[in-house]
Amino acid sequence: MNAADTAVPPALKSRKSPRQRRSVATVELIQEATIQVLLSDGLARLTTTRVAERAGVSVGSLYQYFPNKQALLFALLLSHFDEMAAAMEGVAAQLPDRTLDRLADGIADAYVDVKMAKPEATTALYRVAAAIDQVRLSADAVQRLEAATVALLQGASDARFADPRRTAFTLLGALAGVTRGSFGNPATRDEALAHLPVEARRLARAYLRAAAAGDDD
């Protein structure tokens, strides 16, 4: 069970978790097909039947894991949060020199890199997020991501934070906002995404410097 499973609403719970390699591959096919259907047909026309057809599996096979469309979408978001958390957990190993600015850059890069690795999939996930109760999701799904960020802040070699958890929460929220905004407008998306890595670093550096200095104004 991953960290995001403990507070999943009953109606959105997956029926079972894949354990064997074949089952894992089937779930991955279903999730990838969900992204493809979202992009081609939109959220309103997404059905379990369309997803199963795109994945090349029977609807019965899909229902072995996901009891309904909402559970499928919820699982897709949970997988994305797990991917984000794993990326943040990997930052420490990549930063032998953990000065405040290097940590800020590492956190910003890890966050943005996951979002930009598959831009179209990220766009689809934002559509999913709009249809899911984010408050209920974030209560547990973001916990691992926040914990990884707190650990990074506590490891800074040249700075201390009075409340690392609050700092991590605010920083992740700010990065979420600028990232979602960059993906949000199709007319300006290409330009916004081109500048996103630099802007995310600037945001992270400026905020963490202020937080470490105890600037509460």
Short mmCIF file of C-alpha atoms in Angstrom, two decimals:
data_model
loop_
_atom_site.label_atom_id
_atom_site.label_comp_id
_atom_site.label_asym_id
_atom_site.label_seq_id
_atom_site.Cartn_x
_atom_site.Cartn_y
_atom_site.Cartn_z
CA MET A 1 0.00 0.00 0.00
CA ASN A 2 1.40 3.40 -0.89
CA ALA A 3 1.18 6.47 1.30
CA ALA A 4 -1.79 7.79 -0.63
CA ASP A 5 -4.06 4.80 0.02
CA THR A 6 -4.93 5.32 3.67
CA ALA A 7 -7.56 8.07 3.26
CA VAL A 8 -9.07 7.22 -0.12
CA PRO A 9 -12.87 7.70 -0.09
CA PRO A 10 -14.58 4.26 -0.29
CA ALA A 11 -16.26 5.01 -3.62
CA LEU A 12 -12.90 5.83 -5.18
CA LYS A 13 -10.87 2.89 -3.91
CA SER A 14 -9.27 0.54 -6.40
CA ARG A 15 -10.57 -3.02 -6.08
CA LYS A 16 -7.10 -4.53 -5.83
CA SER A 17 -3.48 -3.56 -6.26
CA PRO A 18 -1.50 -5.27 -9.03
CA ARG A 19 1.25 -7.52 -7.70
CA GLN A 20 2.39 -9.75 -10.53
CA ARG A 21 4.29 -8.29 -13.48
CA ARG A 22 1.44 -9.01 -15.88
CA SER A 23 -1.07 -7.26 -13.61
CA VAL A 24 1.19 -4.24 -13.22
CA ALA A 25 1.54 -4.04 -17.00
CA THR A 26 -2.25 -4.23 -17.42
CA VAL A 27 -2.84 -1.37 -14.97
CA GLU A 28 -0.17 0.72 -16.68
CA LEU A 29 -1.88 0.09 -20.04
CA ILE A 30 -5.22 1.14 -18.59
CA GLN A 31 -3.80 4.32 -17.08
CA GLU A 32 -1.99 5.27 -20.28
CA ALA A 33 -5.18 4.61 -22.25
CA THR A 34 -7.06 6.87 -19.85
CA ILE A 35 -4.66 9.71 -20.63
CA GLN A 36 -5.06 9.12 -24.36
CA VAL A 37 -8.86 9.14 -24.16
CA LEU A 38 -8.82 12.30 -22.05
CA LEU A 39 -6.69 14.04 -24.66
CA SER A 40 -8.63 12.82 -27.67
CA ASP A 41 -12.22 12.84 -26.38
CA GLY A 42 -12.20 15.04 -23.28
CA LEU A 43 -13.29 14.32 -19.74
CA ALA A 44 -17.02 14.45 -20.49
CA ARG A 45 -16.76 11.63 -23.05
CA LEU A 46 -14.38 9.46 -21.07
CA THR A 47 -15.94 6.11 -20.22
CA THR A 48 -14.57 2.83 -18.94
CA THR A 49 -15.61 1.22 -22.22
CA ARG A 50 -13.57 3.70 -24.27
CA VAL A 51 -10.58 3.27 -21.97
CA ALA A 52 -10.74 -0.52 -22.15
CA GLU A 53 -10.96 -0.42 -25.96
CA ARG A 54 -7.97 1.93 -26.17
CA ALA A 55 -5.97 -0.25 -23.75
CA GLY A 56 -6.82 -3.42 -25.64
CA VAL A 57 -8.32 -5.12 -22.60
CA SER A 58 -11.86 -6.21 -21.75
CA VAL A 59 -14.07 -3.99 -19.62
CA GLY A 60 -14.18 -6.87 -17.17
CA SER A 61 -10.40 -6.74 -16.81
CA LEU A 62 -10.59 -3.01 -16.13
CA TYR A 63 -13.27 -3.56 -13.49
CA GLN A 64 -11.03 -6.05 -11.70
CA TYR A 65 -8.97 -3.04 -10.63
CA PHE A 66 -11.26 -0.01 -10.92
CA PRO A 67 -14.95 -0.24 -9.98
CA ASN A 68 -15.92 2.93 -11.85
CA LYS A 69 -14.60 5.85 -13.87
CA GLN A 70 -14.03 8.04 -10.83
CA ALA A 71 -11.92 5.38 -9.15
CA LEU A 72 -9.83 5.13 -12.31
CA LEU A 73 -9.29 8.89 -12.42
CA PHE A 74 -8.48 8.97 -8.72
CA ALA A 75 -5.87 6.25 -9.12
CA LEU A 76 -4.31 8.19 -11.97
CA LEU A 77 -3.85 11.22 -9.72
CA LEU A 78 -2.46 9.10 -6.88
CA SER A 79 0.12 7.61 -9.24
CA HIS A 80 1.13 11.10 -10.28
CA PHE A 81 1.57 12.20 -6.65
CA ASP A 82 3.72 9.13 -6.02
CA GLU A 83 5.86 10.05 -9.03
CA MET A 84 6.24 13.60 -7.73
CA ALA A 85 7.20 12.35 -4.27
CA ALA A 86 9.76 9.92 -5.68
CA ALA A 87 11.35 12.72 -7.68
CA MET A 88 11.59 14.91 -4.58
CA GLU A 89 13.05 12.06 -2.54
CA GLY A 90 15.77 11.68 -5.16
CA VAL A 91 16.91 15.30 -4.93
CA ALA A 92 19.14 14.77 -1.88
CA ALA A 93 21.26 12.15 -3.63
CA GLN A 94 21.89 14.56 -6.49
CA LEU A 95 23.05 17.43 -4.27
CA PRO A 96 26.32 16.85 -2.44
CA ASP A 97 26.43 20.59 -1.77
CA ARG A 98 23.16 21.44 -0.01
CA THR A 99 23.31 25.21 0.17
CA LEU A 100 19.98 27.00 0.26
CA ASP A 101 20.10 28.10 -3.37
CA ARG A 102 21.09 24.64 -4.59
CA LEU A 103 18.25 23.10 -2.61
CA ALA A 104 15.82 25.64 -4.04
CA ASP A 105 16.96 24.84 -7.56
CA GLY A 106 16.80 21.11 -6.90
CA ILE A 107 13.28 21.26 -5.50
CA ALA A 108 12.06 23.47 -8.34
CA ASP A 109 13.73 21.29 -10.98
CA ALA A 110 12.32 18.05 -9.55
CA TYR A 111 8.81 19.49 -9.45
CA VAL A 112 8.92 20.96 -12.95
CA ASP A 113 10.73 18.01 -14.56
CA VAL A 114 7.95 15.58 -13.66
CA LYS A 115 5.33 17.94 -15.04
CA MET A 116 7.23 18.58 -18.28
CA ALA A 117 8.40 15.03 -18.96
CA LYS A 118 5.03 14.34 -20.60
CA PRO A 119 3.35 17.72 -21.17
CA GLU A 120 0.22 16.30 -22.78
CA ALA A 121 -0.25 13.82 -19.94
CA THR A 122 0.15 16.65 -17.43
CA THR A 123 -2.52 18.64 -19.27
CA ALA A 124 -4.85 15.64 -19.02
CA LEU A 125 -4.11 15.24 -15.31
CA TYR A 126 -5.11 18.83 -14.66
CA ARG A 127 -8.45 18.03 -16.28
CA VAL A 128 -8.78 15.04 -13.97
CA ALA A 129 -7.94 17.16 -10.93
CA ALA A 130 -10.80 19.48 -11.78
CA ALA A 131 -13.23 16.56 -11.54
CA ILE A 132 -11.89 15.09 -8.29
CA ASP A 133 -12.41 16.34 -4.74
CA GLN A 134 -8.94 17.83 -4.27
CA VAL A 135 -9.44 18.49 -0.57
CA ARG A 136 -10.03 14.83 0.15
CA LEU A 137 -7.16 13.83 -2.11
CA SER A 138 -4.55 16.20 -0.74
CA ALA A 139 -5.15 15.25 2.89
CA ASP A 140 -3.14 12.08 2.34
CA ALA A 141 -1.73 11.98 -1.17
CA VAL A 142 0.49 15.03 -0.72
CA GLN A 143 1.86 13.85 2.63
CA ARG A 144 4.78 11.94 1.14
CA LEU A 145 5.67 14.82 -1.18
CA GLU A 146 5.60 17.30 1.69
CA ALA A 147 7.65 15.00 3.92
CA ALA A 148 10.35 14.68 1.26
CA THR A 149 10.47 18.46 0.87
CA VAL A 150 10.68 19.00 4.64
CA ALA A 151 13.62 16.59 4.81
CA LEU A 152 15.41 18.56 2.11
CA LEU A 153 14.87 21.87 3.91
CA GLN A 154 16.11 20.42 7.19
CA GLY A 155 19.29 19.33 5.41
CA ALA A 156 20.26 22.82 4.24
CA SER A 157 23.91 23.51 5.06
CA ASP A 158 23.64 27.28 5.37
CA ALA A 159 20.08 28.01 6.52
CA ARG A 160 17.52 27.08 9.15
CA PHE A 161 13.73 27.30 9.00
CA ALA A 162 11.60 28.02 12.06
CA ASP A 163 8.80 25.86 10.65
CA PRO A 164 10.07 23.59 7.84
CA ARG A 165 6.67 21.96 7.38
CA ARG A 166 4.90 25.26 6.80
CA THR A 167 7.70 26.37 4.50
CA ALA A 168 7.45 23.17 2.46
CA PHE A 169 3.66 23.49 2.24
CA THR A 170 3.87 27.07 0.99
CA LEU A 171 6.67 26.38 -1.48
CA LEU A 172 4.89 23.38 -3.00
CA GLY A 173 1.68 25.40 -3.26
CA ALA A 174 3.51 28.21 -5.05
CA LEU A 175 5.16 25.79 -7.47
CA ALA A 176 1.79 24.12 -8.09
CA GLY A 177 0.25 27.49 -8.90
CA VAL A 178 2.85 28.66 -11.38
CA THR A 179 2.98 25.23 -13.02
CA ARG A 180 -0.78 24.91 -13.38
CA GLY A 181 -0.93 28.45 -14.74
CA SER A 182 1.75 27.66 -17.30
CA PHE A 183 -0.19 24.66 -18.58
CA GLY A 184 -3.59 26.29 -18.29
CA ASN A 185 -3.91 28.59 -21.32
CA PRO A 186 -3.46 26.82 -24.68
CA ALA A 187 -2.83 30.16 -26.40
CA THR A 188 0.22 30.97 -24.27
CA ARG A 189 1.25 27.50 -23.10
CA ASP A 190 4.33 27.02 -25.29
CA GLU A 191 5.86 30.32 -24.22
CA ALA A 192 4.93 29.80 -20.57
CA LEU A 193 6.44 26.30 -20.49
CA ALA A 194 9.63 27.56 -22.13
CA HIS A 195 10.10 29.96 -19.20
CA LEU A 196 8.75 27.68 -16.47
CA PRO A 197 12.04 26.08 -15.33
CA VAL A 198 13.72 29.44 -14.80
CA GLU A 199 10.68 31.04 -13.18
CA ALA A 200 10.22 28.08 -10.83
CA ARG A 201 13.84 28.40 -9.69
CA ARG A 202 13.44 32.12 -9.11
CA LEU A 203 10.29 31.55 -7.11
CA ALA A 204 11.88 28.82 -4.96
CA ARG A 205 15.05 30.80 -4.28
CA ALA A 206 13.25 34.00 -3.38
CA TYR A 207 10.75 32.32 -1.08
CA LEU A 208 13.25 30.08 0.71
CA ARG A 209 15.64 32.99 1.29
CA ALA A 210 12.81 35.00 2.84
CA ALA A 211 11.58 32.05 4.92
CA ALA A 212 15.07 31.30 6.23
CA ALA A 213 15.55 34.95 7.15
CA GLY A 214 12.33 34.90 9.14
CA ASP A 215 10.72 37.57 6.96
CA ASP A 216 7.07 37.52 8.04
CA ASP A 217 6.05 40.82 6.43
#
